[in-house]
Amino acid sequence: MSSTEMALTDPEAHVDAIRMTWNAWPRTKMESSKCVIPLAATIAPLRHHPTIPTIPYAPLRCRTCPSILNPFSRVDFNALIWICNFCFQRNHFPQHYSGINETNLPAELYQQYTTVNYDITSHNPQNHESATATCVYLFVLDTCMIEEELDYAKSALKRAIGMLPECAMVGFVSFGTQVQVHELGFTEMSKVYVFRGGKDVSKDQVLEQLGLGVSGGMKRSGPGQNVVGSGINRFLLPASECECTLDMLLDELRTDQWPVSPGNRALRCTGVALSVAAGLLKGCLAGTCARIIALVGGPCTEGPGVIVSKDQSDPVRSHKDLVKDAVPLFKKAVHFYQELATQLVSQGHILDVFASALDQVGVAEMKVAIEKTGGLVVLSESFGHSVFKDSFKRVLDSGEQSLGLCYSGTLEINCSKEIKIQGVIGPCTSLEKKGPSVANTVIGQGNTTAWKMCGLDKSTSLTVFFDISSSDKADSAMNVNPQLYIQFLTSYRSPDGQTRLRVTTVTRRWVDSTLGTEELVQGFDQETASVVMARLTSLKMEQEEGFDATRWLDRNLIRLCSKFGDYRKDDPTSFMLNPCFSLFPQFMFNLRRSQFVQVFNNSPDETAYFRLLLNKESITNAAVMIQPSLISYSFNSPPVPALLDVQSISSDHILLLDSYFSVVIFHGMTIAQWRNLGYQNGQEHQAFAQLLQAPQDDAHVIIHERFPAPRLVVCDQHGSQARFLLAKLNPSATYNNAHEMAAGTDVIFTDDVSLQIFFEHLQKLAVQSS
Ligand SMILES: *[C@@H]1O[C@H](CO)[C@@H](O)[C@H](O)[C@H]1NC(C)=O
Ligand SMILES: *[C@@H]1O[C@H](CO)[C@@H](O)[C@H](O)[C@H]1NC(C)=O
Ligand SMILES: *[C@H]1O[C@H](CO)[C@@H](O)[C@H](O)[C@H]1NC(C)=O
Ligand SMILES: [Zn+2]
């Protein structure tokens, strides 16, 4: 797809990078609850768009609320006054705006500039020094691995360090049964500080033991003026100064030598290692961007954060164990990582986890610290696998492939007074800033109108949930102004040390849905609604004990169809859905079958990983996680989208399935036979060679753009790997005759039914008079 096509089909490619479940809003709380799907908006606050202007002067704020002058503010040019569209305060323009008039507008008042950037660095003299500041990368490497794995990890690290900008500060911690903090500034011979793995260390103990205690002096010095005290320079050095030392150190580094008795797991103290890393970073000035990049090769078995005993006959916890609440270690470990998250967020630092192992390493427990700090996470089978290697390379890439990693972000939201904010799902932490816009009910990170994002990047998305406060439509300002407003203020530091503020102001119409639903219906965004339901379901599965996801989704889908469908009561054959809703039931069908709801097919680590990305990615990407895309390639016709159904399999077609975490190329039987006979190598079979090549090329385009890199599976019909495709297809041919109703009237079907049967039951239940 060309970028102009993208702009037409993908609303997120709009300058504001905002999508809402509803684009016309019901006026009352009562009416909005009848809409079934919650009022929510997703925002990708760093999404680039070429037409967003950068304004070289400071933003103009309202006198009484935090909102900023925007295209929807009313302006009186004669009196040089603007009226805030949030709190209706009248504000005088300052002197330097005195030249403005209807034809000579400042950029922030242009109608098309609903999103603008302010470069704040140059207006704040205090920022000048830190504008040259650079980022700290603290690498934390697990050494409890077989030699081959450690070698893969070491070479990935060496390559990464070679890619760092010269002024980037680097530190190195390795761990196994104990933690070693390496003093890179001591070049005569390698010098390490050892921490025992069996017991937690406080941040002050870490600093004390490394000789960085408060008594060590807080004077600024040396090349790292963003870190405190001369002491810390022993551990964090500019990449240009320590690359050689680190190279040698990695060459000498051996797998953990602590003895492991037969039948036991290695003693691995991941929790203490991350604690020590966080403690070391505490020595940096607050506001310095710093990330802990942890490479972990197995489960934590020693000290805080333990997820399994060292006895190998004890399996690592499964979803079944979690449901039975039979995992005392889980709660303790999660609590430990919650505390670590709090510490990292208060320091403004990020935790990235690269987990590569055949077994689980504890991503489910670490999830809270990764998500709250806005860290990156990649899960793979081996440090030698392309999923790890290709992803890791991109973390430090500053070229075209850059992830656009930024730091010290905050998001602040202000909205019209009838709107209340329930909370945010996504990679952020509540800043607990209370205000009149805070709702009583909380979803995700709530009880606030401001959130912190220690790390954020081009793909970071947040989902904001809203509520309507007024129950009486007569009393509200909505009768005066038919428009509602929401302003999103995102401030952050870019990798080059600039401080930016991005201001996005959006407006939507209030509609009186008691008079008719036409406008509401037209404003429904099915794809966004599906993703928001997936995010909400995942959150409820984590937070609410005994939550029945399938039943909850069915109940909501039936209610939605009852409200917005066209039908005669008790006549399922009369049921019709407006095109604005027609894709939604199929999304729900696929969501019920997806890894987000059917968690028992995966490990808790995998589920945590899928959810971290579901919550962080754009709507378009998240939709592919729920409902994969399928393309069919054949002779004599261009590639075409195919139904996500076993009927799409054909012996003379090739299928390309994109389910986000994996990309599958599936050869029909005949195609596979011809390929095995080598037809593609003959001059006379060029068309066949091209047919084989086309899905390969398309798969590589997908893999190249995506972070984390997806797993590529190339398989043949009837081959063992074909299950990667089959698991995602509607089983139309296998379950056609399963014609019985499930118990209860609010569940469409409990088992894996075909889409057709699902629809039949949905229609029947939706038209039932209650
Ligand atoms: C608006 O300001 C511009 C520039 O100062 C000036 O040239 C123009 O005549 C003004 N227009 C009106 C309607 O006052
Ligand atoms: C929200 O804040 C209030 C008042 O500070 C507090 O009582 C309440 O427990 C908080 N709710 C949540 C879910 O954090
Ligand atoms: C945002 O705007 C409202 C008006 O709706 C104003 O009263 C309020 O103080 C502002 N919110 C915050 C968080 O400051
Ligand atoms: Zn205001």
CSV table of C-alpha atoms in Angstrom, one decimal, residues 53-412:
chain,number,residue,atom,x,y,z
A,53,PRO,CA,3.9,22.3,12.4
A,54,THR,CA,6.6,23.0,15.0
A,55,ILE,CA,5.9,26.3,16.6
A,56,PRO,CA,9.1,28.1,17.7
A,57,TYR,CA,7.5,30.1,20.6
A,58,ALA,CA,6.0,29.1,24.0
A,59,PRO,CA,2.4,27.8,24.1
A,60,LEU,CA,-0.3,30.2,25.4
A,61,ARG,CA,-2.1,28.7,28.4
A,62,CYS,CA,-5.5,29.5,29.8
A,63,ARG,CA,-5.3,31.6,33.0
A,64,THR,CA,-7.4,29.1,35.0
A,65,CYS,CA,-7.0,25.7,33.5
A,66,PRO,CA,-4.0,23.9,31.9
A,67,SER,CA,-5.4,23.9,28.4
A,68,ILE,CA,-3.7,25.7,25.5
A,69,LEU,CA,-4.9,28.1,22.8
A,70,ASN,CA,-6.2,26.0,19.9
A,71,PRO,CA,-8.2,26.2,16.7
A,72,PHE,CA,-11.5,25.8,18.6
A,73,SER,CA,-10.9,28.7,21.0
A,74,ARG,CA,-13.1,31.7,20.3
A,75,VAL,CA,-11.2,34.8,19.5
A,76,ASP,CA,-12.2,38.5,19.7
A,77,PHE,CA,-9.6,40.2,17.5
A,78,ASN,CA,-10.7,43.8,18.4
A,79,ALA,CA,-10.4,43.3,22.1
A,80,LEU,CA,-7.5,40.9,21.7
A,81,ILE,CA,-9.2,38.3,23.9
A,82,TRP,CA,-9.6,34.5,23.6
A,83,ILE,CA,-12.1,32.4,25.3
A,84,CYS,CA,-11.0,29.0,26.6
A,85,ASN,CA,-13.2,26.3,25.1
A,86,PHE,CA,-12.8,24.1,28.2
A,87,CYS,CA,-13.5,26.4,31.1
A,88,PHE,CA,-14.9,29.5,29.2
A,89,GLN,CA,-12.3,31.8,30.9
A,90,ARG,CA,-11.6,35.0,29.0
A,91,ASN,CA,-7.9,35.5,28.4
A,92,HIS,CA,-6.0,38.5,27.1
A,93,PHE,CA,-3.5,37.9,24.4
A,94,PRO,CA,0.0,38.9,25.4
A,95,GLN,CA,1.8,41.9,23.8
A,96,HIS,CA,3.6,39.9,21.1
A,97,TYR,CA,0.2,38.7,19.7
A,98,SER,CA,-1.0,42.2,19.1
A,99,GLY,CA,-0.5,42.0,15.3
A,100,ILE,CA,-3.0,39.2,14.9
A,101,ASN,CA,-6.3,39.6,13.0
A,102,GLU,CA,-8.7,37.4,10.9
A,103,THR,CA,-6.2,37.1,8.1
A,104,ASN,CA,-3.0,37.1,10.1
A,105,LEU,CA,-3.4,34.2,12.4
A,106,PRO,CA,-0.8,32.5,14.6
A,107,ALA,CA,-0.2,28.9,13.6
A,108,GLU,CA,-2.0,27.4,16.6
A,109,LEU,CA,-5.3,29.0,15.5
A,110,TYR,CA,-5.2,27.5,11.9
A,111,GLN,CA,-8.2,25.3,11.5
A,112,GLN,CA,-6.1,22.4,10.1
A,113,TYR,CA,-3.6,22.5,12.9
A,114,THR,CA,-5.5,20.5,15.5
A,115,THR,CA,-2.1,19.0,16.4
A,116,VAL,CA,1.0,21.1,16.8
A,117,ASN,CA,4.4,20.7,18.3
A,118,TYR,CA,6.1,23.3,20.6
A,119,ASP,CA,9.8,23.1,20.9
A,120,ILE,CA,10.2,24.1,24.5
A,121,THR,CA,13.9,23.6,24.9
A,122,SER,CA,14.9,27.0,23.6
A,123,HIS,CA,12.5,28.9,25.9
A,124,ASN,CA,13.7,27.4,29.1
A,125,PRO,CA,17.2,28.4,30.0
A,126,GLN,CA,17.4,25.6,32.6
A,127,ASN,CA,17.1,23.1,29.8
A,128,HIS,CA,20.1,24.3,27.9
A,129,GLU,CA,22.5,22.2,29.8
A,130,SER,CA,20.5,19.0,29.6
A,131,ALA,CA,19.8,19.5,25.9
A,132,THR,CA,23.3,18.0,25.4
A,133,ALA,CA,22.5,15.2,27.8
A,134,THR,CA,22.5,11.8,26.5
A,135,CYS,CA,21.0,8.5,27.5
A,136,VAL,CA,22.3,5.9,29.9
A,137,TYR,CA,22.1,2.2,28.7
A,138,LEU,CA,22.6,-0.2,31.6
A,139,PHE,CA,23.0,-3.7,30.1
A,140,VAL,CA,22.1,-6.6,32.5
A,141,LEU,CA,23.2,-10.0,31.2
A,142,ASP,CA,22.1,-13.4,32.5
A,143,THR,CA,25.0,-15.9,32.5
A,144,CYS,CA,23.1,-19.0,33.6
A,145,MET,CA,23.0,-20.3,30.1
A,146,ILE,CA,24.6,-22.9,27.9
A,147,GLU,CA,27.7,-21.6,26.2
A,148,GLU,CA,26.1,-21.4,22.8
A,149,GLU,CA,23.3,-19.1,24.1
A,150,LEU,CA,25.7,-16.9,26.0
A,151,ASP,CA,27.8,-16.5,22.9
A,152,TYR,CA,24.7,-15.4,20.9
A,153,ALA,CA,23.8,-12.9,23.6
A,154,LYS,CA,27.4,-11.6,23.9
A,155,SER,CA,27.7,-11.0,20.2
A,156,ALA,CA,24.3,-9.2,20.1
A,157,LEU,CA,25.5,-7.0,23.0
A,158,LYS,CA,28.8,-6.2,21.3
A,159,ARG,CA,27.1,-5.2,18.1
A,160,ALA,CA,24.6,-3.0,20.0
A,161,ILE,CA,27.4,-1.3,22.0
A,162,GLY,CA,29.1,-0.6,18.7
A,163,MET,CA,26.0,1.1,17.4
A,164,LEU,CA,25.6,3.5,20.4
A,165,PRO,CA,26.3,7.2,19.8
A,166,GLU,CA,29.7,8.0,21.2
A,167,CYS,CA,28.4,10.1,24.0
A,168,ALA,CA,25.8,7.5,25.2
A,169,MET,CA,26.7,6.3,28.7
A,170,VAL,CA,27.1,2.6,29.2
A,171,GLY,CA,27.1,0.3,32.3
A,172,PHE,CA,27.3,-3.4,32.6
A,173,VAL,CA,25.9,-5.9,35.2
A,174,SER,CA,26.0,-9.6,34.8
A,175,PHE,CA,24.3,-12.1,37.0
A,176,GLY,CA,23.8,-15.8,37.7
A,177,THR,CA,23.6,-17.0,41.3
A,178,GLN,CA,25.1,-13.7,42.3
A,179,VAL,CA,25.1,-10.2,40.8
A,180,GLN,CA,28.3,-8.6,39.4
A,181,VAL,CA,28.5,-4.9,38.8
A,182,HIS,CA,31.4,-4.2,36.6
A,183,GLU,CA,33.5,-1.1,37.1
A,184,LEU,CA,34.2,0.0,33.6
A,185,GLY,CA,36.3,3.0,34.6
A,186,PHE,CA,39.0,0.7,36.0
A,187,THR,CA,40.9,-0.4,33.0
A,188,GLU,CA,44.0,-1.9,34.5
A,189,MET,CA,42.2,-5.1,35.3
A,190,SER,CA,38.6,-6.1,35.6
A,191,LYS,CA,37.0,-5.1,38.8
A,192,VAL,CA,33.6,-6.2,40.0
A,193,TYR,CA,31.4,-5.6,42.9
A,194,VAL,CA,29.5,-8.7,43.9
A,195,PHE,CA,26.0,-8.8,45.4
A,196,ARG,CA,24.5,-11.9,47.0
A,197,GLY,CA,21.5,-13.2,45.0
A,198,GLY,CA,19.6,-14.7,48.0
A,199,LYS,CA,18.2,-11.5,49.4
A,200,ASP,CA,16.8,-8.2,48.3
A,201,VAL,CA,19.0,-5.1,48.6
A,202,SER,CA,17.6,-1.6,49.0
A,203,LYS,CA,18.6,1.1,46.7
A,204,ASP,CA,20.6,2.8,49.4
A,205,GLN,CA,22.5,-0.4,50.2
A,206,VAL,CA,23.4,-0.7,46.5
A,207,LEU,CA,24.8,2.9,46.5
A,208,GLU,CA,26.6,2.3,49.8
A,209,GLN,CA,28.2,-0.9,48.7
A,210,LEU,CA,29.3,0.6,45.4
A,211,GLY,CA,30.9,3.5,47.3
A,212,LEU,CA,28.3,5.9,45.9
A,213,GLY,CA,26.6,6.7,49.2
A,214,VAL,CA,25.3,10.2,49.9
A,215,SER,CA,28.6,10.8,51.7
A,216,GLY,CA,30.4,10.1,48.4
A,217,GLY,CA,29.7,13.7,47.4
A,218,MET,CA,27.1,15.1,44.9
A,219,LYS,CA,29.4,17.2,42.8
A,220,ARG,CA,29.0,17.3,39.1
A,221,SER,CA,32.0,16.5,37.0
A,222,GLY,CA,33.4,14.6,34.1
A,223,PRO,CA,32.0,13.8,30.8
A,224,GLY,CA,28.7,12.6,32.2
A,225,GLN,CA,27.4,15.9,33.6
A,226,ASN,CA,24.0,14.2,33.8
A,227,VAL,CA,25.1,11.8,36.5
A,228,VAL,CA,25.7,12.6,40.1
A,229,GLY,CA,29.0,12.5,41.8
A,230,SER,CA,32.4,11.4,40.5
A,231,GLY,CA,31.8,7.9,41.8
A,232,ILE,CA,29.2,6.9,39.4
A,233,ASN,CA,31.5,7.6,36.5
A,234,ARG,CA,33.3,4.4,37.5
A,235,PHE,CA,30.3,2.4,36.5
A,236,LEU,CA,28.7,4.5,33.7
A,237,LEU,CA,31.0,5.6,31.0
A,238,PRO,CA,30.6,7.2,27.5
A,239,ALA,CA,30.5,4.4,24.9
A,240,SER,CA,33.5,5.8,23.1
A,241,GLU,CA,35.6,5.4,26.3
A,242,CYS,CA,34.5,1.9,27.3
A,243,GLU,CA,33.8,0.0,24.2
A,244,CYS,CA,37.2,-1.7,24.2
A,245,THR,CA,37.0,-2.6,27.9
A,246,LEU,CA,33.5,-3.9,27.5
A,247,ASP,CA,34.5,-5.9,24.5
A,248,MET,CA,37.3,-7.6,26.4
A,249,LEU,CA,35.1,-8.1,29.4
A,250,LEU,CA,32.5,-9.9,27.3
A,251,ASP,CA,35.2,-12.0,25.7
A,252,GLU,CA,36.3,-13.2,29.1
A,253,LEU,CA,32.8,-13.6,30.5
A,254,ARG,CA,32.0,-17.3,31.2
A,255,THR,CA,28.7,-19.0,31.9
A,256,ASP,CA,27.8,-19.0,35.6
A,257,GLN,CA,30.2,-21.2,37.4
A,258,TRP,CA,28.1,-21.9,40.5
A,259,PRO,CA,27.6,-25.6,40.8
A,260,VAL,CA,24.2,-27.0,39.8
A,261,SER,CA,23.3,-30.4,41.2
A,262,PRO,CA,21.6,-33.0,39.0
A,263,GLY,CA,17.9,-32.6,38.7
A,264,ASN,CA,18.1,-28.9,39.7
A,265,ARG,CA,17.7,-25.7,37.8
A,266,ALA,CA,20.5,-23.2,37.9
A,267,LEU,CA,20.2,-20.6,40.7
A,268,ARG,CA,19.4,-17.4,38.9
A,269,CYS,CA,18.8,-14.2,40.8
A,270,THR,CA,17.1,-12.1,38.2
A,271,GLY,CA,15.1,-10.0,40.8
A,272,VAL,CA,18.2,-8.9,42.7
A,273,ALA,CA,20.1,-8.2,39.5
A,274,LEU,CA,17.3,-5.8,38.4
A,275,SER,CA,17.1,-4.3,41.9
A,276,VAL,CA,20.8,-3.6,41.8
A,277,ALA,CA,20.6,-2.1,38.3
A,278,ALA,CA,17.8,0.2,39.4
A,279,GLY,CA,19.8,1.2,42.6
A,280,LEU,CA,22.8,2.0,40.5
A,281,LEU,CA,20.7,4.2,38.2
A,282,LYS,CA,19.5,6.0,41.3
A,283,GLY,CA,22.9,7.6,41.3
A,284,CYS,CA,22.0,9.5,38.1
A,285,LEU,CA,20.3,12.9,38.2
A,286,ALA,CA,16.6,12.7,38.2
A,287,GLY,CA,15.3,13.3,34.7
A,288,THR,CA,18.3,11.6,33.1
A,289,CYS,CA,17.0,9.2,30.6
A,290,ALA,CA,18.2,5.7,31.4
A,291,ARG,CA,17.1,2.3,30.4
A,292,ILE,CA,17.9,-1.1,31.9
A,293,ILE,CA,18.3,-3.5,29.0
A,294,ALA,CA,18.0,-7.0,30.5
A,295,LEU,CA,18.8,-10.2,28.6
A,296,VAL,CA,17.3,-13.1,30.5
A,297,GLY,CA,17.7,-16.8,29.6
A,298,GLY,CA,15.7,-18.6,32.2
A,299,PRO,CA,13.5,-18.4,35.3
A,300,CYS,CA,14.4,-16.6,38.5
A,301,THR,CA,15.0,-19.3,41.1
A,302,GLU,CA,16.9,-17.3,43.8
A,303,GLY,CA,16.0,-14.4,46.0
A,304,PRO,CA,13.1,-12.0,45.5
A,305,GLY,CA,11.2,-12.4,42.2
A,306,VAL,CA,11.5,-16.2,42.3
A,307,ILE,CA,9.0,-17.8,40.0
A,308,VAL,CA,9.8,-21.5,40.5
A,309,SER,CA,11.8,-23.7,42.9
A,310,LYS,CA,15.2,-25.0,41.8
A,311,ASP,CA,13.9,-28.5,41.7
A,312,GLN,CA,13.4,-29.4,38.1
A,313,SER,CA,10.5,-31.7,38.8
A,314,ASP,CA,8.5,-28.7,39.8
A,315,PRO,CA,7.1,-27.2,36.6
A,316,VAL,CA,6.9,-23.4,36.1
A,317,ARG,CA,3.4,-22.1,36.8
A,318,SER,CA,0.7,-22.5,34.1
A,319,HIS,CA,-2.6,-20.7,33.6
A,320,LYS,CA,-4.3,-23.6,35.3
A,321,ASP,CA,-2.2,-23.0,38.4
A,322,LEU,CA,-3.0,-19.3,38.3
A,323,VAL,CA,-6.7,-19.9,38.1
A,324,LYS,CA,-6.6,-22.3,41.0
A,325,ASP,CA,-4.7,-19.7,42.9
A,326,ALA,CA,-2.1,-22.4,43.6
A,327,VAL,CA,0.9,-20.2,43.0
A,328,PRO,CA,2.1,-18.4,46.2
A,329,LEU,CA,5.3,-17.5,44.5
A,330,PHE,CA,3.5,-15.6,41.7
A,331,LYS,CA,1.8,-13.1,44.0
A,332,LYS,CA,5.1,-12.5,45.9
A,333,ALA,CA,7.0,-12.0,42.7
A,334,VAL,CA,4.4,-9.7,41.2
A,335,HIS,CA,4.5,-7.6,44.4
A,336,PHE,CA,8.3,-7.4,44.1
A,337,TYR,CA,8.1,-6.1,40.5
A,338,GLN,CA,5.3,-3.6,41.5
A,339,GLU,CA,7.8,-2.1,44.0
A,340,LEU,CA,10.5,-2.1,41.4
A,341,ALA,CA,8.1,-0.4,39.0
A,342,THR,CA,7.4,2.3,41.6
A,343,GLN,CA,11.1,2.9,42.1
A,344,LEU,CA,11.9,3.1,38.4
A,345,VAL,CA,9.0,5.4,37.6
A,346,SER,CA,10.0,7.7,40.4
A,347,GLN,CA,13.5,7.8,39.0
A,348,GLY,CA,12.1,8.2,35.5
A,349,HIS,CA,13.9,5.1,34.2
A,350,ILE,CA,12.9,2.3,31.9
A,351,LEU,CA,13.0,-1.5,32.1
A,352,ASP,CA,13.4,-3.4,28.8
A,353,VAL,CA,13.3,-7.2,28.9
A,354,PHE,CA,14.7,-9.5,26.2
A,355,ALA,CA,13.7,-13.0,27.2
A,356,SER,CA,15.0,-15.9,25.2
A,357,ALA,CA,14.5,-19.4,26.5
A,358,LEU,CA,12.5,-22.6,25.8
A,359,ASP,CA,11.0,-22.4,29.3
A,360,GLN,CA,9.3,-19.4,30.8
A,361,VAL,CA,11.5,-16.7,32.5
A,362,GLY,CA,8.9,-14.7,34.4
A,363,VAL,CA,7.6,-12.1,32.0
A,364,ALA,CA,4.2,-12.5,33.5
A,365,GLU,CA,5.6,-11.3,36.8
A,366,MET,CA,7.8,-8.6,35.3
A,367,LYS,CA,5.0,-7.2,33.1
A,368,VAL,CA,4.0,-4.5,35.6
A,369,ALA,CA,7.5,-3.0,35.6
A,370,ILE,CA,7.8,-3.2,31.8
A,371,GLU,CA,4.4,-1.6,31.2
A,372,LYS,CA,4.5,1.1,33.8
A,373,THR,CA,7.9,2.3,32.6
A,374,GLY,CA,7.1,2.1,29.0
A,375,GLY,CA,9.8,-0.5,28.4
A,376,LEU,CA,10.3,-2.8,25.4
A,377,VAL,CA,9.8,-6.6,25.6
A,378,VAL,CA,10.8,-9.3,23.2
A,379,LEU,CA,10.1,-13.0,23.8
A,380,SER,CA,11.9,-15.6,21.8
A,381,GLU,CA,13.1,-19.2,22.0
A,382,SER,CA,16.8,-18.4,21.7
A,383,PHE,CA,19.3,-15.5,21.5
A,384,GLY,CA,20.2,-17.0,18.2
A,385,HIS,CA,16.7,-16.8,16.8
A,386,SER,CA,15.9,-14.1,14.3
A,387,VAL,CA,13.0,-12.8,16.5
A,388,PHE,CA,15.6,-11.8,19.1
A,389,LYS,CA,18.4,-10.8,16.8
A,390,ASP,CA,16.4,-8.7,14.3
A,391,SER,CA,14.5,-7.0,17.2
A,392,PHE,CA,17.6,-6.3,19.3
A,393,LYS,CA,19.4,-4.7,16.4
A,394,ARG,CA,16.6,-2.1,16.0
A,395,VAL,CA,16.6,-0.9,19.6
A,396,LEU,CA,19.8,1.1,19.1
A,397,ASP,CA,19.4,1.8,15.4
A,398,SER,CA,19.1,5.6,14.9
A,399,GLY,CA,18.7,5.4,11.1
A,400,GLU,CA,15.6,4.9,9.0
A,401,GLN,CA,14.7,1.8,11.0
A,402,SER,CA,14.8,3.7,14.2
A,403,LEU,CA,12.0,3.0,16.8
A,404,GLY,CA,12.1,6.7,17.7
A,405,LEU,CA,12.7,6.1,21.4
A,406,CYS,CA,11.9,9.1,23.5
A,407,TYR,CA,12.0,9.7,27.2
A,408,SER,CA,10.5,11.5,30.2
A,409,GLY,CA,7.0,11.7,28.7
A,410,THR,CA,3.9,12.9,30.4
A,411,LEU,CA,0.4,12.9,29.0
A,412,GLU,CA,-2.2,15.4,30.4
